[in-house]
Amino acid sequence: MTKSHRQKFATPVVLLLAGIFFLTSCSDESSSGTTKSLPNGNDACTLLTEDKAAQALGVSDVEVTPDGFQCDFRAVDGFAGANVIRGQAMTQMETDEEVDLDGVSAIRLEGMGETSCGVSVKLSEDDEQQQFSVIGNSDHTDETAKDACAVSDDVAKAVLNGLPG
């Protein structure tokens, strides 16, 4: 192979590698498809206001019970509620079902029962502090209430909508 022949092949390869490096180094998007990130800390109650929680649950008022890295948002009247879990990998409960939360990828959680459903959001695959999950509970006594998966998805969307980015 002559020097000019090698140069003809080397230039496109160098340009291709430079382009790949540029695209991967400039991308701020995580594996979930968003540039949003959770604030520092581990308090799950700071991820959602009471008003936003009530709106996502489809109720008028909620009670908030903090419990370490978890926060329980429950309807004052009825059975609807959601438990927001922050900074804990839920990989043992993940299914193969992908969930689109308004453009952010999430994974459905299993083992919740008939009136519960969960979703796991990983804003960063490698950083548990950038992961949260929501276990939603439906009000099975109210036929017009959201189902449990809609509750968990809507609460997760409310958390995401409140994040900067």
Short mmCIF file of N, CA and C in Angstrom, two decimals:
data_model
loop_
_atom_site.label_atom_id
_atom_site.label_comp_id
_atom_site.label_asym_id
_atom_site.label_seq_id
_atom_site.Cartn_x
_atom_site.Cartn_y
_atom_site.Cartn_z
N MET A 1 0.84 -1.17 0.00
CA MET A 1 0.00 0.00 0.00
C MET A 1 0.89 1.24 0.00
N THR A 2 0.63 2.16 -0.87
CA THR A 2 1.42 3.38 -0.95
C THR A 2 0.97 4.36 0.11
N LYS A 3 1.83 5.36 0.34
CA LYS A 3 1.52 6.37 1.35
C LYS A 3 0.23 7.12 1.02
N SER A 4 0.04 7.52 -0.24
CA SER A 4 -1.18 8.25 -0.60
C SER A 4 -2.41 7.36 -0.50
N HIS A 5 -2.27 6.07 -0.78
CA HIS A 5 -3.38 5.13 -0.65
C HIS A 5 -3.79 4.99 0.82
N ARG A 6 -2.80 4.93 1.73
CA ARG A 6 -3.09 4.84 3.17
C ARG A 6 -3.76 6.13 3.66
N GLN A 7 -3.33 7.27 3.15
CA GLN A 7 -3.91 8.53 3.56
C GLN A 7 -5.37 8.62 3.14
N LYS A 8 -5.70 8.07 1.97
CA LYS A 8 -7.09 8.10 1.50
C LYS A 8 -8.00 7.34 2.45
N PHE A 9 -7.51 6.24 3.03
CA PHE A 9 -8.31 5.45 3.95
C PHE A 9 -8.24 5.99 5.38
N ALA A 10 -7.11 6.55 5.77
CA ALA A 10 -6.93 7.03 7.14
C ALA A 10 -7.77 8.27 7.42
N THR A 11 -7.86 9.18 6.47
CA THR A 11 -8.60 10.42 6.70
C THR A 11 -10.06 10.17 7.04
N PRO A 12 -10.81 9.35 6.28
CA PRO A 12 -12.20 9.09 6.66
C PRO A 12 -12.35 8.40 8.02
N VAL A 13 -11.41 7.51 8.35
CA VAL A 13 -11.48 6.81 9.63
C VAL A 13 -11.27 7.81 10.77
N VAL A 14 -10.29 8.69 10.63
CA VAL A 14 -10.03 9.70 11.65
C VAL A 14 -11.25 10.61 11.80
N LEU A 15 -11.83 11.04 10.70
CA LEU A 15 -13.01 11.90 10.77
C LEU A 15 -14.18 11.18 11.43
N LEU A 16 -14.37 9.90 11.12
CA LEU A 16 -15.45 9.12 11.73
C LEU A 16 -15.25 9.02 13.23
N LEU A 17 -14.04 8.69 13.66
CA LEU A 17 -13.75 8.58 15.09
C LEU A 17 -13.91 9.92 15.79
N ALA A 18 -13.48 11.00 15.16
CA ALA A 18 -13.64 12.33 15.75
C ALA A 18 -15.12 12.68 15.90
N GLY A 19 -15.91 12.32 14.89
CA GLY A 19 -17.35 12.58 14.96
C GLY A 19 -18.03 11.80 16.07
N ILE A 20 -17.64 10.54 16.24
CA ILE A 20 -18.22 9.72 17.31
C ILE A 20 -17.84 10.31 18.66
N PHE A 21 -16.56 10.68 18.82
CA PHE A 21 -16.12 11.28 20.08
C PHE A 21 -16.89 12.57 20.37
N PHE A 22 -17.06 13.40 19.36
CA PHE A 22 -17.77 14.66 19.52
C PHE A 22 -19.21 14.42 19.95
N LEU A 23 -19.88 13.49 19.30
CA LEU A 23 -21.28 13.23 19.63
C LEU A 23 -21.44 12.68 21.03
N THR A 24 -20.55 11.78 21.44
CA THR A 24 -20.69 11.20 22.78
C THR A 24 -20.26 12.17 23.86
N SER A 25 -19.28 13.02 23.59
CA SER A 25 -18.83 13.95 24.62
C SER A 25 -19.76 15.14 24.77
N CYS A 26 -20.50 15.48 23.73
CA CYS A 26 -21.39 16.64 23.81
C CYS A 26 -22.78 16.29 24.30
N SER A 27 -23.10 15.04 24.39
CA SER A 27 -24.44 14.65 24.78
C SER A 27 -24.60 14.74 26.29
N ASP A 28 -25.63 15.49 26.73
CA ASP A 28 -25.95 15.58 28.15
C ASP A 28 -27.05 14.62 28.53
N GLU A 29 -27.65 13.98 27.56
CA GLU A 29 -28.77 13.11 27.86
C GLU A 29 -28.31 11.83 28.54
N SER A 30 -29.07 11.38 29.51
CA SER A 30 -28.77 10.15 30.21
C SER A 30 -29.47 8.99 29.51
N SER A 31 -29.37 7.83 30.11
CA SER A 31 -30.00 6.65 29.53
C SER A 31 -31.52 6.76 29.54
N SER A 32 -32.08 7.66 30.34
CA SER A 32 -33.53 7.80 30.40
C SER A 32 -34.05 8.75 29.32
N GLY A 33 -33.15 9.44 28.62
CA GLY A 33 -33.58 10.33 27.55
C GLY A 33 -33.87 11.75 28.01
N THR A 34 -33.24 12.18 29.10
CA THR A 34 -33.49 13.52 29.62
C THR A 34 -32.21 14.14 30.15
N THR A 35 -32.20 15.43 30.26
CA THR A 35 -31.07 16.14 30.87
C THR A 35 -31.41 16.55 32.30
N LYS A 36 -32.55 16.16 32.79
CA LYS A 36 -32.98 16.51 34.15
C LYS A 36 -32.14 15.74 35.17
N SER A 37 -32.03 16.31 36.36
CA SER A 37 -31.33 15.60 37.42
C SER A 37 -31.98 15.92 38.76
N LEU A 38 -31.88 14.96 39.68
CA LEU A 38 -32.43 15.14 41.02
C LEU A 38 -31.53 16.07 41.81
N PRO A 39 -32.09 16.89 42.69
CA PRO A 39 -31.26 17.76 43.53
C PRO A 39 -30.45 16.92 44.51
N ASN A 40 -29.40 17.51 45.07
CA ASN A 40 -28.59 16.81 46.06
C ASN A 40 -29.43 16.46 47.27
N GLY A 41 -29.01 15.44 47.98
CA GLY A 41 -29.72 15.01 49.17
C GLY A 41 -30.43 13.69 48.94
N ASN A 42 -31.07 13.21 50.00
CA ASN A 42 -31.78 11.94 49.87
C ASN A 42 -33.23 12.03 50.36
N ASP A 43 -33.73 13.23 50.58
CA ASP A 43 -35.09 13.41 51.07
C ASP A 43 -36.08 13.31 49.91
N ALA A 44 -36.80 12.22 49.85
CA ALA A 44 -37.76 12.00 48.76
C ALA A 44 -38.94 12.98 48.82
N CYS A 45 -39.24 13.52 50.00
CA CYS A 45 -40.36 14.45 50.14
C CYS A 45 -40.12 15.77 49.44
N THR A 46 -38.85 16.11 49.19
CA THR A 46 -38.54 17.37 48.51
C THR A 46 -38.77 17.27 47.01
N LEU A 47 -39.03 16.08 46.50
CA LEU A 47 -39.20 15.90 45.06
C LEU A 47 -40.58 16.29 44.56
N LEU A 48 -41.53 16.49 45.48
CA LEU A 48 -42.90 16.73 45.07
C LEU A 48 -43.61 17.57 46.12
N THR A 49 -44.28 18.62 45.68
CA THR A 49 -45.06 19.43 46.62
C THR A 49 -46.38 18.71 46.91
N GLU A 50 -47.02 19.09 47.99
CA GLU A 50 -48.31 18.49 48.34
C GLU A 50 -49.35 18.76 47.24
N ASP A 51 -49.36 19.97 46.71
CA ASP A 51 -50.32 20.31 45.65
C ASP A 51 -50.10 19.46 44.41
N LYS A 52 -48.84 19.30 44.00
CA LYS A 52 -48.54 18.50 42.80
C LYS A 52 -48.85 17.03 43.06
N ALA A 53 -48.62 16.57 44.26
CA ALA A 53 -48.94 15.18 44.61
C ALA A 53 -50.45 14.95 44.54
N ALA A 54 -51.22 15.88 45.13
CA ALA A 54 -52.68 15.75 45.10
C ALA A 54 -53.20 15.76 43.67
N GLN A 55 -52.65 16.65 42.85
CA GLN A 55 -53.07 16.73 41.45
C GLN A 55 -52.74 15.43 40.71
N ALA A 56 -51.55 14.89 40.92
CA ALA A 56 -51.16 13.64 40.25
C ALA A 56 -52.01 12.46 40.73
N LEU A 57 -52.38 12.48 42.00
CA LEU A 57 -53.21 11.39 42.53
C LEU A 57 -54.68 11.55 42.14
N GLY A 58 -55.07 12.75 41.75
CA GLY A 58 -56.46 12.99 41.40
C GLY A 58 -57.34 13.18 42.62
N VAL A 59 -56.76 13.75 43.69
CA VAL A 59 -57.50 13.99 44.93
C VAL A 59 -57.36 15.46 45.32
N SER A 60 -58.13 15.87 46.32
CA SER A 60 -58.10 17.28 46.71
C SER A 60 -57.03 17.60 47.74
N ASP A 61 -56.66 16.65 48.58
CA ASP A 61 -55.70 16.94 49.64
C ASP A 61 -54.93 15.67 49.99
N VAL A 62 -53.65 15.82 50.36
CA VAL A 62 -52.82 14.68 50.72
C VAL A 62 -52.17 14.89 52.08
N GLU A 63 -51.85 13.78 52.71
CA GLU A 63 -51.02 13.76 53.90
C GLU A 63 -49.65 13.27 53.46
N VAL A 64 -48.60 13.86 54.00
CA VAL A 64 -47.24 13.50 53.63
C VAL A 64 -46.55 12.90 54.85
N THR A 65 -45.98 11.71 54.66
CA THR A 65 -45.26 11.04 55.74
C THR A 65 -43.85 10.72 55.26
N PRO A 66 -42.86 11.46 55.77
CA PRO A 66 -41.48 11.15 55.39
C PRO A 66 -40.98 9.91 56.13
N ASP A 67 -40.14 9.14 55.47
CA ASP A 67 -39.56 7.95 56.09
C ASP A 67 -38.19 7.70 55.45
N GLY A 68 -37.21 8.50 55.85
CA GLY A 68 -35.86 8.35 55.31
C GLY A 68 -35.81 8.66 53.83
N PHE A 69 -35.37 7.69 53.03
CA PHE A 69 -35.27 7.88 51.59
C PHE A 69 -36.61 7.70 50.88
N GLN A 70 -37.69 7.50 51.66
CA GLN A 70 -39.03 7.33 51.10
C GLN A 70 -39.93 8.46 51.57
N CYS A 71 -40.97 8.71 50.78
CA CYS A 71 -41.97 9.68 51.19
C CYS A 71 -43.32 9.16 50.73
N ASP A 72 -44.25 9.11 51.65
CA ASP A 72 -45.58 8.59 51.37
C ASP A 72 -46.55 9.75 51.21
N PHE A 73 -47.20 9.82 50.06
CA PHE A 73 -48.23 10.82 49.77
C PHE A 73 -49.56 10.09 49.71
N ARG A 74 -50.46 10.35 50.66
CA ARG A 74 -51.75 9.65 50.75
C ARG A 74 -52.90 10.63 50.70
N ALA A 75 -53.97 10.23 50.04
CA ALA A 75 -55.18 11.04 50.01
C ALA A 75 -55.73 11.14 51.43
N VAL A 76 -56.18 12.33 51.80
CA VAL A 76 -56.78 12.53 53.11
C VAL A 76 -58.07 11.71 53.19
N ASP A 77 -58.85 11.73 52.12
CA ASP A 77 -60.08 10.93 52.03
C ASP A 77 -59.91 9.92 50.90
N GLY A 78 -60.00 8.64 51.20
CA GLY A 78 -59.87 7.61 50.17
C GLY A 78 -58.59 6.82 50.33
N PHE A 79 -58.34 5.97 49.34
CA PHE A 79 -57.22 5.05 49.41
C PHE A 79 -56.10 5.36 48.43
N ALA A 80 -56.26 6.36 47.59
CA ALA A 80 -55.22 6.67 46.61
C ALA A 80 -53.97 7.17 47.31
N GLY A 81 -52.83 6.79 46.78
CA GLY A 81 -51.58 7.24 47.37
C GLY A 81 -50.40 6.82 46.53
N ALA A 82 -49.25 7.33 46.90
CA ALA A 82 -48.02 6.97 46.21
C ALA A 82 -46.86 7.06 47.18
N ASN A 83 -45.96 6.11 47.06
CA ASN A 83 -44.74 6.10 47.83
C ASN A 83 -43.61 6.43 46.87
N VAL A 84 -42.90 7.53 47.13
CA VAL A 84 -41.76 7.93 46.30
C VAL A 84 -40.51 7.45 47.01
N ILE A 85 -39.69 6.71 46.30
CA ILE A 85 -38.48 6.11 46.85
C ILE A 85 -37.29 6.70 46.11
N ARG A 86 -36.36 7.23 46.85
CA ARG A 86 -35.24 7.93 46.22
C ARG A 86 -33.91 7.25 46.53
N GLY A 87 -33.07 7.12 45.49
CA GLY A 87 -31.70 6.65 45.68
C GLY A 87 -31.58 5.17 45.99
N GLN A 88 -32.56 4.39 45.63
CA GLN A 88 -32.52 2.95 45.88
C GLN A 88 -32.74 2.22 44.56
N ALA A 89 -31.80 1.37 44.19
CA ALA A 89 -31.97 0.59 42.96
C ALA A 89 -33.10 -0.41 43.16
N MET A 90 -33.99 -0.48 42.21
CA MET A 90 -35.14 -1.39 42.29
C MET A 90 -35.00 -2.50 41.23
N THR A 91 -33.79 -2.87 40.90
CA THR A 91 -33.54 -3.80 39.80
C THR A 91 -34.20 -5.17 40.00
N GLN A 92 -34.33 -5.62 41.25
CA GLN A 92 -34.97 -6.92 41.49
C GLN A 92 -36.45 -6.92 41.12
N MET A 93 -37.06 -5.75 41.10
CA MET A 93 -38.48 -5.65 40.81
C MET A 93 -38.78 -5.21 39.38
N GLU A 94 -37.74 -4.90 38.62
CA GLU A 94 -37.95 -4.39 37.26
C GLU A 94 -38.45 -5.49 36.33
N THR A 95 -39.35 -5.11 35.45
CA THR A 95 -39.84 -6.01 34.40
C THR A 95 -39.20 -5.60 33.08
N ASP A 96 -39.62 -6.21 32.01
CA ASP A 96 -39.14 -5.84 30.68
C ASP A 96 -39.98 -4.73 30.06
N GLU A 97 -41.02 -4.31 30.76
CA GLU A 97 -41.93 -3.30 30.21
C GLU A 97 -41.36 -1.89 30.35
N GLU A 98 -41.12 -1.26 29.22
CA GLU A 98 -40.65 0.12 29.23
C GLU A 98 -41.85 1.05 29.27
N VAL A 99 -41.69 2.16 29.97
CA VAL A 99 -42.75 3.14 30.14
C VAL A 99 -42.22 4.49 29.66
N ASP A 100 -43.00 5.19 28.86
CA ASP A 100 -42.63 6.53 28.39
C ASP A 100 -43.34 7.55 29.26
N LEU A 101 -42.58 8.30 30.03
CA LEU A 101 -43.13 9.34 30.90
C LEU A 101 -42.88 10.69 30.25
N ASP A 102 -43.68 11.01 29.26
CA ASP A 102 -43.54 12.27 28.51
C ASP A 102 -42.12 12.46 27.99
N GLY A 103 -41.59 11.42 27.35
CA GLY A 103 -40.26 11.49 26.74
C GLY A 103 -39.13 10.98 27.61
N VAL A 104 -39.41 10.63 28.84
CA VAL A 104 -38.39 10.06 29.72
C VAL A 104 -38.66 8.57 29.86
N SER A 105 -37.63 7.77 29.62
CA SER A 105 -37.77 6.31 29.70
C SER A 105 -37.78 5.86 31.15
N ALA A 106 -38.64 4.89 31.43
CA ALA A 106 -38.73 4.31 32.77
C ALA A 106 -39.04 2.82 32.60
N ILE A 107 -39.01 2.09 33.69
CA ILE A 107 -39.27 0.65 33.68
C ILE A 107 -40.38 0.35 34.68
N ARG A 108 -41.34 -0.46 34.25
CA ARG A 108 -42.43 -0.90 35.13
C ARG A 108 -41.88 -1.85 36.18
N LEU A 109 -42.36 -1.74 37.40
CA LEU A 109 -41.98 -2.63 38.48
C LEU A 109 -43.05 -3.70 38.67
N GLU A 110 -42.63 -4.86 39.12
CA GLU A 110 -43.57 -5.96 39.31
C GLU A 110 -43.82 -6.23 40.78
N GLY A 111 -44.75 -7.15 41.02
CA GLY A 111 -44.99 -7.62 42.37
C GLY A 111 -45.76 -6.68 43.26
N MET A 112 -46.60 -5.85 42.67
CA MET A 112 -47.30 -4.85 43.45
C MET A 112 -48.70 -5.28 43.90
N GLY A 113 -49.29 -6.23 43.27
CA GLY A 113 -50.65 -6.62 43.60
C GLY A 113 -51.65 -5.89 42.72
N GLU A 114 -52.93 -6.19 42.94
CA GLU A 114 -53.98 -5.64 42.09
C GLU A 114 -54.18 -4.14 42.21
N THR A 115 -54.01 -3.60 43.40
CA THR A 115 -54.29 -2.19 43.61
C THR A 115 -53.03 -1.33 43.66
N SER A 116 -51.88 -1.92 43.35
CA SER A 116 -50.63 -1.19 43.36
C SER A 116 -49.87 -1.41 42.06
N CYS A 117 -49.06 -0.43 41.69
CA CYS A 117 -48.26 -0.52 40.48
C CYS A 117 -47.07 0.42 40.66
N GLY A 118 -45.94 0.06 40.10
CA GLY A 118 -44.77 0.89 40.28
C GLY A 118 -44.04 1.18 38.99
N VAL A 119 -43.18 2.20 39.05
CA VAL A 119 -42.35 2.59 37.93
C VAL A 119 -41.00 3.07 38.49
N SER A 120 -39.93 2.72 37.79
CA SER A 120 -38.58 3.10 38.20
C SER A 120 -37.98 4.02 37.15
N VAL A 121 -37.42 5.15 37.60
CA VAL A 121 -36.83 6.14 36.71
C VAL A 121 -35.34 6.26 37.05
N LYS A 122 -34.51 6.07 36.04
CA LYS A 122 -33.06 6.20 36.22
C LYS A 122 -32.57 7.35 35.37
N LEU A 123 -32.35 8.48 36.00
CA LEU A 123 -31.83 9.63 35.28
C LEU A 123 -30.35 9.42 34.97
N SER A 124 -29.70 8.57 35.75
CA SER A 124 -28.33 8.13 35.49
C SER A 124 -28.25 6.67 35.88
N GLU A 125 -27.83 5.85 34.94
CA GLU A 125 -27.72 4.39 35.17
C GLU A 125 -26.68 4.08 36.24
N ASP A 126 -25.63 4.90 36.31
CA ASP A 126 -24.49 4.62 37.18
C ASP A 126 -24.57 5.27 38.55
N ASP A 127 -25.55 6.14 38.77
CA ASP A 127 -25.63 6.90 40.02
C ASP A 127 -26.99 6.68 40.67
N GLU A 128 -27.01 5.90 41.76
CA GLU A 128 -28.27 5.62 42.45
C GLU A 128 -28.92 6.90 42.97
N GLN A 129 -28.14 7.94 43.24
CA GLN A 129 -28.70 9.19 43.73
C GLN A 129 -29.50 9.91 42.64
N GLN A 130 -29.39 9.44 41.40
CA GLN A 130 -30.16 9.99 40.29
C GLN A 130 -31.24 9.01 39.84
N GLN A 131 -31.71 8.20 40.78
CA GLN A 131 -32.76 7.23 40.50
C GLN A 131 -33.88 7.39 41.53
N PHE A 132 -35.10 7.24 41.05
CA PHE A 132 -36.23 7.23 41.97
C PHE A 132 -37.30 6.29 41.42
N SER A 133 -38.14 5.84 42.32
CA SER A 133 -39.24 4.96 41.95
C SER A 133 -40.51 5.47 42.62
N VAL A 134 -41.63 5.10 42.02
CA VAL A 134 -42.92 5.46 42.58
C VAL A 134 -43.78 4.20 42.62
N ILE A 135 -44.34 3.91 43.78
CA ILE A 135 -45.31 2.83 43.94
C ILE A 135 -46.65 3.52 44.16
N GLY A 136 -47.54 3.37 43.18
CA GLY A 136 -48.85 4.00 43.26
C GLY A 136 -49.90 3.03 43.73
N ASN A 137 -50.86 3.55 44.49
CA ASN A 137 -52.00 2.76 44.96
C ASN A 137 -53.27 3.41 44.47
N SER A 138 -54.14 2.61 43.90
CA SER A 138 -55.41 3.15 43.42
C SER A 138 -56.47 3.03 44.50
N ASP A 139 -57.48 3.84 44.35
CA ASP A 139 -58.62 3.79 45.27
C ASP A 139 -59.61 2.79 44.67
N HIS A 140 -59.49 1.54 45.08
CA HIS A 140 -60.32 0.47 44.52
C HIS A 140 -61.79 0.59 44.89
N THR A 141 -62.12 1.49 45.82
CA THR A 141 -63.52 1.67 46.19
C THR A 141 -64.22 2.68 45.29
N ASP A 142 -63.44 3.39 44.46
CA ASP A 142 -63.98 4.42 43.58
C ASP A 142 -63.79 3.98 42.13
N GLU A 143 -64.90 3.68 41.45
CA GLU A 143 -64.82 3.18 40.07
C GLU A 143 -64.33 4.24 39.09
N THR A 144 -64.38 5.51 39.46
CA THR A 144 -63.92 6.57 38.56
C THR A 144 -62.46 6.96 38.82
N ALA A 145 -61.84 6.35 39.84
CA ALA A 145 -60.46 6.69 40.18
C ALA A 145 -59.48 6.12 39.16
N LYS A 146 -58.30 6.73 39.07
CA LYS A 146 -57.24 6.24 38.19
C LYS A 146 -56.81 4.84 38.63
N ASP A 147 -56.34 4.04 37.65
CA ASP A 147 -55.79 2.75 38.06
C ASP A 147 -54.39 2.98 38.64
N ALA A 148 -53.85 1.97 39.31
CA ALA A 148 -52.60 2.11 40.05
C ALA A 148 -51.42 2.48 39.15
N CYS A 149 -51.37 1.95 37.94
CA CYS A 149 -50.25 2.29 37.04
C CYS A 149 -50.34 3.74 36.58
N ALA A 150 -51.54 4.23 36.35
CA ALA A 150 -51.71 5.64 35.99
C ALA A 150 -51.28 6.53 37.16
N VAL A 151 -51.59 6.11 38.38
CA VAL A 151 -51.18 6.86 39.57
C VAL A 151 -49.65 6.93 39.64
N SER A 152 -48.98 5.77 39.54
CA SER A 152 -47.52 5.78 39.65
C SER A 152 -46.88 6.59 38.52
N ASP A 153 -47.40 6.44 37.31
CA ASP A 153 -46.85 7.19 36.17
C ASP A 153 -47.07 8.69 36.33
N ASP A 154 -48.27 9.09 36.77
CA ASP A 154 -48.57 10.52 36.92
C ASP A 154 -47.74 11.15 38.04
N VAL A 155 -47.51 10.42 39.11
CA VAL A 155 -46.67 10.94 40.20
C VAL A 155 -45.22 11.06 39.71
N ALA A 156 -44.73 10.06 38.99
CA ALA A 156 -43.37 10.13 38.44
C ALA A 156 -43.23 11.31 37.48
N LYS A 157 -44.25 11.54 36.64
CA LYS A 157 -44.22 12.68 35.72
C LYS A 157 -44.20 14.00 36.50
N ALA A 158 -44.96 14.06 37.60
CA ALA A 158 -45.00 15.28 38.41
C ALA A 158 -43.61 15.55 39.01
N VAL A 159 -42.93 14.49 39.47
CA VAL A 159 -41.57 14.64 39.98
C VAL A 159 -40.67 15.17 38.88
N LEU A 160 -40.72 14.54 37.71
CA LEU A 160 -39.88 14.94 36.58
C LEU A 160 -40.16 16.37 36.15
N ASN A 161 -41.43 16.75 36.11
CA ASN A 161 -41.79 18.11 35.70
C ASN A 161 -41.29 19.17 36.66
N GLY A 162 -41.05 18.79 37.91
CA GLY A 162 -40.56 19.73 38.90
C GLY A 162 -39.05 19.87 38.95
N LEU A 163 -38.35 19.04 38.15
CA LEU A 163 -36.88 19.07 38.15
C LEU A 163 -36.35 20.09 37.15
N PRO A 164 -35.24 20.71 37.48
CA PRO A 164 -34.61 21.61 36.51
C PRO A 164 -34.00 20.81 35.36
N GLY A 165 -33.83 21.47 34.24
CA GLY A 165 -33.15 20.80 33.13
C GLY A 165 -33.87 20.76 31.87
#
